[in-house]
PDB file of C-alpha atoms and ligand atoms in Angstrom:
ATOM      1  CA  UNK G   1      -8.381  23.485   1.932  1.00  0.00           C
ATOM      2  CA  UNK G   2      -7.032  21.369  -0.928  1.00  0.00           C
ATOM      3  CA  UNK G   3      -8.374  19.179  -3.650  1.00  0.00           C
ATOM      4  CA  UNK G   4      -6.736  15.777  -3.772  1.00  0.00           C
ATOM      5  CA  UNK G   5      -7.023  13.277  -6.595  1.00  0.00           C
ATOM      6  CA  UNK G   6      -7.823  10.049  -4.768  1.00  0.00           C
ATOM      7  CA  UNK G   7      -8.529   6.814  -6.632  1.00  0.00           C
ATOM      8  CA  UNK G   8      -9.275   8.811  -9.743  1.00  0.00           C
ATOM      9  CA  UNK G   9     -11.701  11.271  -8.154  1.00  0.00           C
ATOM     10  CA  UNK G  10     -11.165  14.848  -6.996  1.00  0.00           C
ATOM     11  CA  UNK G  11     -11.871  15.165  -3.269  1.00  0.00           C
ATOM     12  CA  UNK G  12     -11.804  18.329  -1.191  1.00  0.00           C
ATOM     13  CA  UNK G  13     -10.204  18.288   2.232  1.00  0.00           C
ATOM     14  CA  UNK G  14      -9.981  20.985   4.883  1.00  0.00           C
ATOM     15  CA  UNK G  15      -6.645  19.678   6.145  1.00  0.00           C
ATOM     16  CA  UNK G  16      -3.776  22.146   6.180  1.00  0.00           C
ATOM     17  CA  UNK G  17      -0.888  21.602   3.782  1.00  0.00           C
ATOM     18  CA  UNK G  18       1.304  20.095   6.484  1.00  0.00           C
ATOM     19  CA  UNK G  19      -1.306  17.585   7.701  1.00  0.00           C
ATOM     20  CA  UNK G  20      -0.253  14.009   6.980  1.00  0.00           C
ATOM     21  CA  UNK G  21      -2.280  12.486   4.162  1.00  0.00           C
ATOM     22  CA  UNK G  22      -3.196   9.626   6.525  1.00  0.00           C
ATOM     23  CA  UNK G  23      -5.403  11.934   8.616  1.00  0.00           C
ATOM     24  CA  UNK G  24      -7.055  13.568   5.620  1.00  0.00           C
ATOM     25  CA  UNK G  25      -7.968  10.094   4.394  1.00  0.00           C
ATOM     26  CA  UNK G  26      -9.132   8.639   7.682  1.00  0.00           C
ATOM     27  CA  UNK G  27     -10.584  11.576   9.607  1.00  0.00           C
ATOM     28  CA  UNK G  28     -11.998  13.723   6.847  1.00  0.00           C
ATOM     29  CA  UNK G  29     -12.863  11.275   4.124  1.00  0.00           C
ATOM     30  CA  UNK G  30     -13.670   8.199   6.216  1.00  0.00           C
ATOM     31  CA  UNK G  31     -11.276   6.069   4.168  1.00  0.00           C
ATOM     32  CA  UNK G  32     -10.146   3.877   7.012  1.00  0.00           C
ATOM     33  CA  UNK G  33      -8.438   1.125   5.020  1.00  0.00           C
ATOM     34  CA  UNK G  34      -5.196   3.049   5.401  1.00  0.00           C
ATOM     35  CA  UNK G  35      -4.026   2.296   8.935  1.00  0.00           C
ATOM     36  CA  UNK G  36      -2.194   4.195  11.643  1.00  0.00           C
ATOM     37  CA  UNK G  37       0.582   2.145  13.169  1.00  0.00           C
ATOM     38  CA  UNK G  38       3.696   3.974  14.305  1.00  0.00           C
ATOM     39  CA  UNK G  39       3.081   7.444  12.906  1.00  0.00           C
ATOM     40  CA  UNK G  40       6.791   7.752  12.206  1.00  0.00           C
ATOM     41  CA  UNK G  41       7.344   6.127   8.834  1.00  0.00           C
ATOM     42  CA  UNK G  42       8.614   2.897  10.370  1.00  0.00           C
ATOM     43  CA  UNK G  43       5.927   0.225  10.029  1.00  0.00           C
ATOM     44  CA  UNK G  44       4.246   0.610   6.618  1.00  0.00           C
ATOM     45  CA  UNK G  45       0.652   0.238   7.875  1.00  0.00           C
ATOM     46  CA  UNK G  46      -0.240   3.612   6.317  1.00  0.00           C
ATOM     47  CA  UNK G  47       1.213   2.929   2.843  1.00  0.00           C
ATOM     48  CA  UNK G  48      -0.533   4.538  -0.135  1.00  0.00           C
ATOM     49  CA  UNK G  49       0.696   5.352  -3.640  1.00  0.00           C
ATOM     50  CA  UNK G  50       1.473   8.798  -4.972  1.00  0.00           C
ATOM     51  CA  UNK G  51       1.819   8.583  -8.746  1.00  0.00           C
ATOM     52  CA  UNK G  52       2.408   4.844  -8.340  1.00  0.00           C
ATOM     53  CA  UNK G  53       5.176   5.109  -5.738  1.00  0.00           C
ATOM     54  CA  UNK G  54       4.629   3.603  -2.303  1.00  0.00           C
ATOM     55  CA  UNK G  55       4.783   6.314   0.376  1.00  0.00           C
ATOM     56  CA  UNK G  56       4.133   6.369   4.100  1.00  0.00           C
ATOM     57  CA  UNK G  57       1.081   8.572   4.438  1.00  0.00           C
ATOM     58  CA  UNK G  58       1.672   9.199   8.149  1.00  0.00           C
ATOM     59  CA  UNK G  59       4.750  11.279   7.342  1.00  0.00           C
ATOM     60  CA  UNK G  60       3.741  12.641   3.921  1.00  0.00           C
ATOM     61  CA  UNK G  61       1.976  16.003   4.017  1.00  0.00           C
ATOM     62  CA  UNK G  62      -1.076  16.852   1.946  1.00  0.00           C
ATOM     63  CA  UNK G  63       1.049  19.392   0.052  1.00  0.00           C
ATOM     64  CA  UNK G  64       3.147  16.525  -1.418  1.00  0.00           C
ATOM     65  CA  UNK G  65       0.118  15.236  -3.292  1.00  0.00           C
ATOM     66  CA  UNK G  66      -0.689  18.499  -5.072  1.00  0.00           C
ATOM     67  CA  UNK G  67      -1.236  17.784  -8.758  1.00  0.00           C
ATOM     68  CA  UNK G  68      -0.524  14.079  -8.240  1.00  0.00           C
ATOM     69  CA  UNK G  69      -2.602  10.915  -8.036  1.00  0.00           C
ATOM     70  CA  UNK G  70      -3.145   9.182  -4.710  1.00  0.00           C
ATOM     71  CA  UNK G  71      -4.184   5.532  -4.725  1.00  0.00           C
ATOM     72  CA  UNK G  72      -5.373   3.860  -1.549  1.00  0.00           C
ATOM     73  CA  UNK G  73      -6.358   0.314  -0.654  1.00  0.00           C
ATOM     74  CA  UNK G  74      -9.969   1.285  -1.429  1.00  0.00           C
ATOM     75  CA  UNK G  75      -9.014   1.943  -5.054  1.00  0.00           C
ATOM     76  CA  UNK G  76      -6.117  -0.348  -5.826  1.00  0.00           C
ATOM     77  CA  UNK G  77      -8.404  -3.274  -6.690  1.00  0.00           C
ATOM     78  CA  UNK G  78      -9.638  -1.482  -9.808  1.00  0.00           C
ATOM     79  CA  UNK G  79      -6.140  -1.916 -11.193  1.00  0.00           C
ATOM     80  CA  UNK G  80      -5.513  -5.330 -12.806  1.00  0.00           C
ATOM     81  CA  UNK G  81      -2.343  -5.980 -10.834  1.00  0.00           C
ATOM     82  CA  UNK G  82      -3.937  -4.736  -7.614  1.00  0.00           C
ATOM     83  CA  UNK G  83      -6.873  -7.091  -8.130  1.00  0.00           C
ATOM     84  CA  UNK G  84      -4.522 -10.008  -8.864  1.00  0.00           C
ATOM     85  CA  UNK G  85      -2.569  -9.392  -5.669  1.00  0.00           C
ATOM     86  CA  UNK G  86      -5.721  -9.083  -3.591  1.00  0.00           C
ATOM     87  CA  UNK G  87      -6.953 -12.394  -5.039  1.00  0.00           C
ATOM     88  CA  UNK G  88      -3.590 -14.026  -4.271  1.00  0.00           C
ATOM     89  CA  UNK G  89      -3.808 -12.693  -0.691  1.00  0.00           C
ATOM     90  CA  UNK G  90      -7.167 -14.421  -0.292  1.00  0.00           C
ATOM     91  CA  UNK G  91      -6.018 -17.629  -1.951  1.00  0.00           C
ATOM     92  CA  UNK G  92      -2.902 -17.885   0.223  1.00  0.00           C
ATOM     93  CA  UNK G  93      -4.887 -16.970   3.362  1.00  0.00           C
ATOM     94  CA  UNK G  94      -2.334 -14.278   4.118  1.00  0.00           C
ATOM     95  CA  UNK G  95      -3.941 -12.131   6.845  1.00  0.00           C
ATOM     96  CA  UNK G  96      -4.042 -13.009  10.499  1.00  0.00           C
ATOM     97  CA  UNK G  97      -5.329 -10.005  12.476  1.00  0.00           C
ATOM     98  CA  UNK G  98      -5.267  -8.057   9.218  1.00  0.00           C
ATOM     99  CA  UNK G  99      -4.083  -4.739  10.602  1.00  0.00           C
ATOM    100  CA  UNK G 100      -0.937  -4.450   8.497  1.00  0.00           C
ATOM    101  CA  UNK G 101      -2.306  -6.037   5.350  1.00  0.00           C
ATOM    102  CA  UNK G 102      -3.606  -2.985   3.481  1.00  0.00           C
ATOM    103  CA  UNK G 103      -0.140  -1.469   3.704  1.00  0.00           C
ATOM    104  CA  UNK G 104       1.431  -4.779   2.708  1.00  0.00           C
ATOM    105  CA  UNK G 105      -0.700  -4.994  -0.430  1.00  0.00           C
ATOM    106  CA  UNK G 106       0.057  -1.384  -1.386  1.00  0.00           C
ATOM    107  CA  UNK G 107       3.795  -2.053  -1.100  1.00  0.00           C
ATOM    108  CA  UNK G 108       3.455  -5.303  -3.062  1.00  0.00           C
ATOM    109  CA  UNK G 109       1.565  -3.582  -5.894  1.00  0.00           C
ATOM    110  CA  UNK G 110       4.220  -0.853  -6.108  1.00  0.00           C
ATOM    111  CA  UNK G 111       6.937  -3.538  -6.207  1.00  0.00           C
ATOM    112  CA  UNK G 112       5.385  -5.530  -9.061  1.00  0.00           C
ATOM    113  CA  UNK G 113       4.618  -2.359 -11.019  1.00  0.00           C
ATOM    114  CA  UNK G 114       8.261  -1.374 -11.075  1.00  0.00           C
ATOM    115  CA  UNK G 115       9.666  -4.906 -11.151  1.00  0.00           C
ATOM    116  CA  UNK G 116       7.253  -7.562 -12.482  1.00  0.00           C
ATOM    117  CA  UNK G 117       9.824 -10.334 -12.010  1.00  0.00           C
ATOM    118  CA  UNK G 118      11.386  -9.811  -8.599  1.00  0.00           C
ATOM    119  CA  UNK G 119      13.790 -12.341  -7.161  1.00  0.00           C
ATOM    120  CA  UNK G 120      13.220 -13.660  -3.643  1.00  0.00           C
ATOM    121  CA  UNK G 121      15.801 -11.194  -2.370  1.00  0.00           C
ATOM    122  CA  UNK G 122      14.140  -8.305  -4.192  1.00  0.00           C
ATOM    123  CA  UNK G 123      10.766  -9.221  -2.690  1.00  0.00           C
ATOM    124  CA  UNK G 124      12.287  -9.333   0.778  1.00  0.00           C
ATOM    125  CA  UNK G 125      14.050  -6.026   0.276  1.00  0.00           C
ATOM    126  CA  UNK G 126      10.968  -4.256  -1.110  1.00  0.00           C
ATOM    127  CA  UNK G 127       8.713  -5.541   1.690  1.00  0.00           C
ATOM    128  CA  UNK G 128      11.253  -5.052   4.446  1.00  0.00           C
ATOM    129  CA  UNK G 129       9.692  -1.817   5.715  1.00  0.00           C
ATOM    130  CA  UNK G 130       6.234  -3.323   6.200  1.00  0.00           C
ATOM    131  CA  UNK G 131       6.021  -4.803   9.675  1.00  0.00           C
ATOM    132  CA  UNK G 132       3.594  -7.621  10.544  1.00  0.00           C
ATOM    133  CA  UNK G 133       3.312  -8.354  14.239  1.00  0.00           C
ATOM    134  CA  UNK G 134       1.448 -11.572  13.393  1.00  0.00           C
ATOM    135  CA  UNK G 135       4.370 -12.869  11.346  1.00  0.00           C
ATOM    136  CA  UNK G 136       2.594 -13.456   8.031  1.00  0.00           C
ATOM    137  CA  UNK G 137       5.769 -12.772   6.067  1.00  0.00           C
ATOM    138  CA  UNK G 138       6.040 -16.191   4.429  1.00  0.00           C
ATOM    139  CA  UNK G 139       2.493 -16.045   3.089  1.00  0.00           C
ATOM    140  CA  UNK G 140       2.983 -12.475   1.866  1.00  0.00           C
ATOM    141  CA  UNK G 141       6.095 -13.613   0.021  1.00  0.00           C
ATOM    142  CA  UNK G 142       4.239 -16.591  -1.485  1.00  0.00           C
ATOM    143  CA  UNK G 143       1.348 -14.410  -2.672  1.00  0.00           C
ATOM    144  CA  UNK G 144       3.706 -11.974  -4.393  1.00  0.00           C
ATOM    145  CA  UNK G 145       5.582 -14.844  -6.058  1.00  0.00           C
ATOM    146  CA  UNK G 146       2.341 -16.369  -7.267  1.00  0.00           C
ATOM    147  CA  UNK G 147       1.322 -13.165  -9.025  1.00  0.00           C
ATOM    148  CA  UNK G 148       4.824 -12.681 -10.438  1.00  0.00           C
ATOM    149  CA  UNK G 149       4.680 -16.251 -11.803  1.00  0.00           C
ATOM    150  CA  UNK G 150       1.252 -15.683 -13.328  1.00  0.00           C
ATOM    151  CA  UNK G 151       2.695 -12.676 -15.153  1.00  0.00           C
ATOM    152  CA  UNK G 152       5.378 -14.873 -16.644  1.00  0.00           C
ATOM    153  CA  UNK G 153       8.011 -13.951 -14.076  1.00  0.00           C
ATOM    154  CA  UNK G 154      10.735 -16.207 -12.711  1.00  0.00           C
ATOM    155  CA  UNK G 155      10.318 -15.458  -9.007  1.00  0.00           C
TER     156      UNK G 155
HETATM  157  S1  FES K 201       1.918   4.429  10.519  1.00  0.00           S
HETATM  158 FE1  FES K 201       3.028   5.191   8.847  1.00  0.00          FE
HETATM  159  S2  FES K 201       4.816   3.985   8.735  1.00  0.00           S
HETATM  160 FE2  FES K 201       3.816   3.351  10.573  1.00  0.00          FE
HETATM  161  S1  FES K 202      -1.689  -9.686  10.051  1.00  0.00           S
HETATM  162 FE1  FES K 202      -1.602  -8.912  12.088  1.00  0.00          FE
HETATM  163  S2  FES K 202      -0.112  -7.350  12.005  1.00  0.00           S
HETATM  164 FE2  FES K 202       0.027  -8.325  10.077  1.00  0.00          FE
END
């Protein structure tokens, strides 16, 4: 049993220390915005933040989050940058099936937090590990650039 700080609230989970955070979120807490794709750290569908860093929750154990702050797609919209990216996603009509998009947004927020003015190449590099089987990459790129522009960036 552990207490995790998720989206600013303490939440108790029964999951053992080595359980991936993904399953504590989805199975115990019913927070199903974070998706299971590959289960091996390869697709990015399960991306959450730990202390602002994008991590793959399918391969990150509950013990890694001890004393840290987890942010999920359910909470990222209460952050100004998270809300701006979500709005840009809607405006650009980014999603197709939608399955990968929560992970895409979490990676995009982490990118713009650490680098508010990414170049095209930096966007591509940062988003490289988030797979979209529907091929929405161009719209994802455009949405990130739009928010970077609105922050006064050059991207
Ligand atoms: S489900 Fe975690 S990286 Fe694919
Ligand atoms: S929108 Fe379908 S997998 Fe990305």
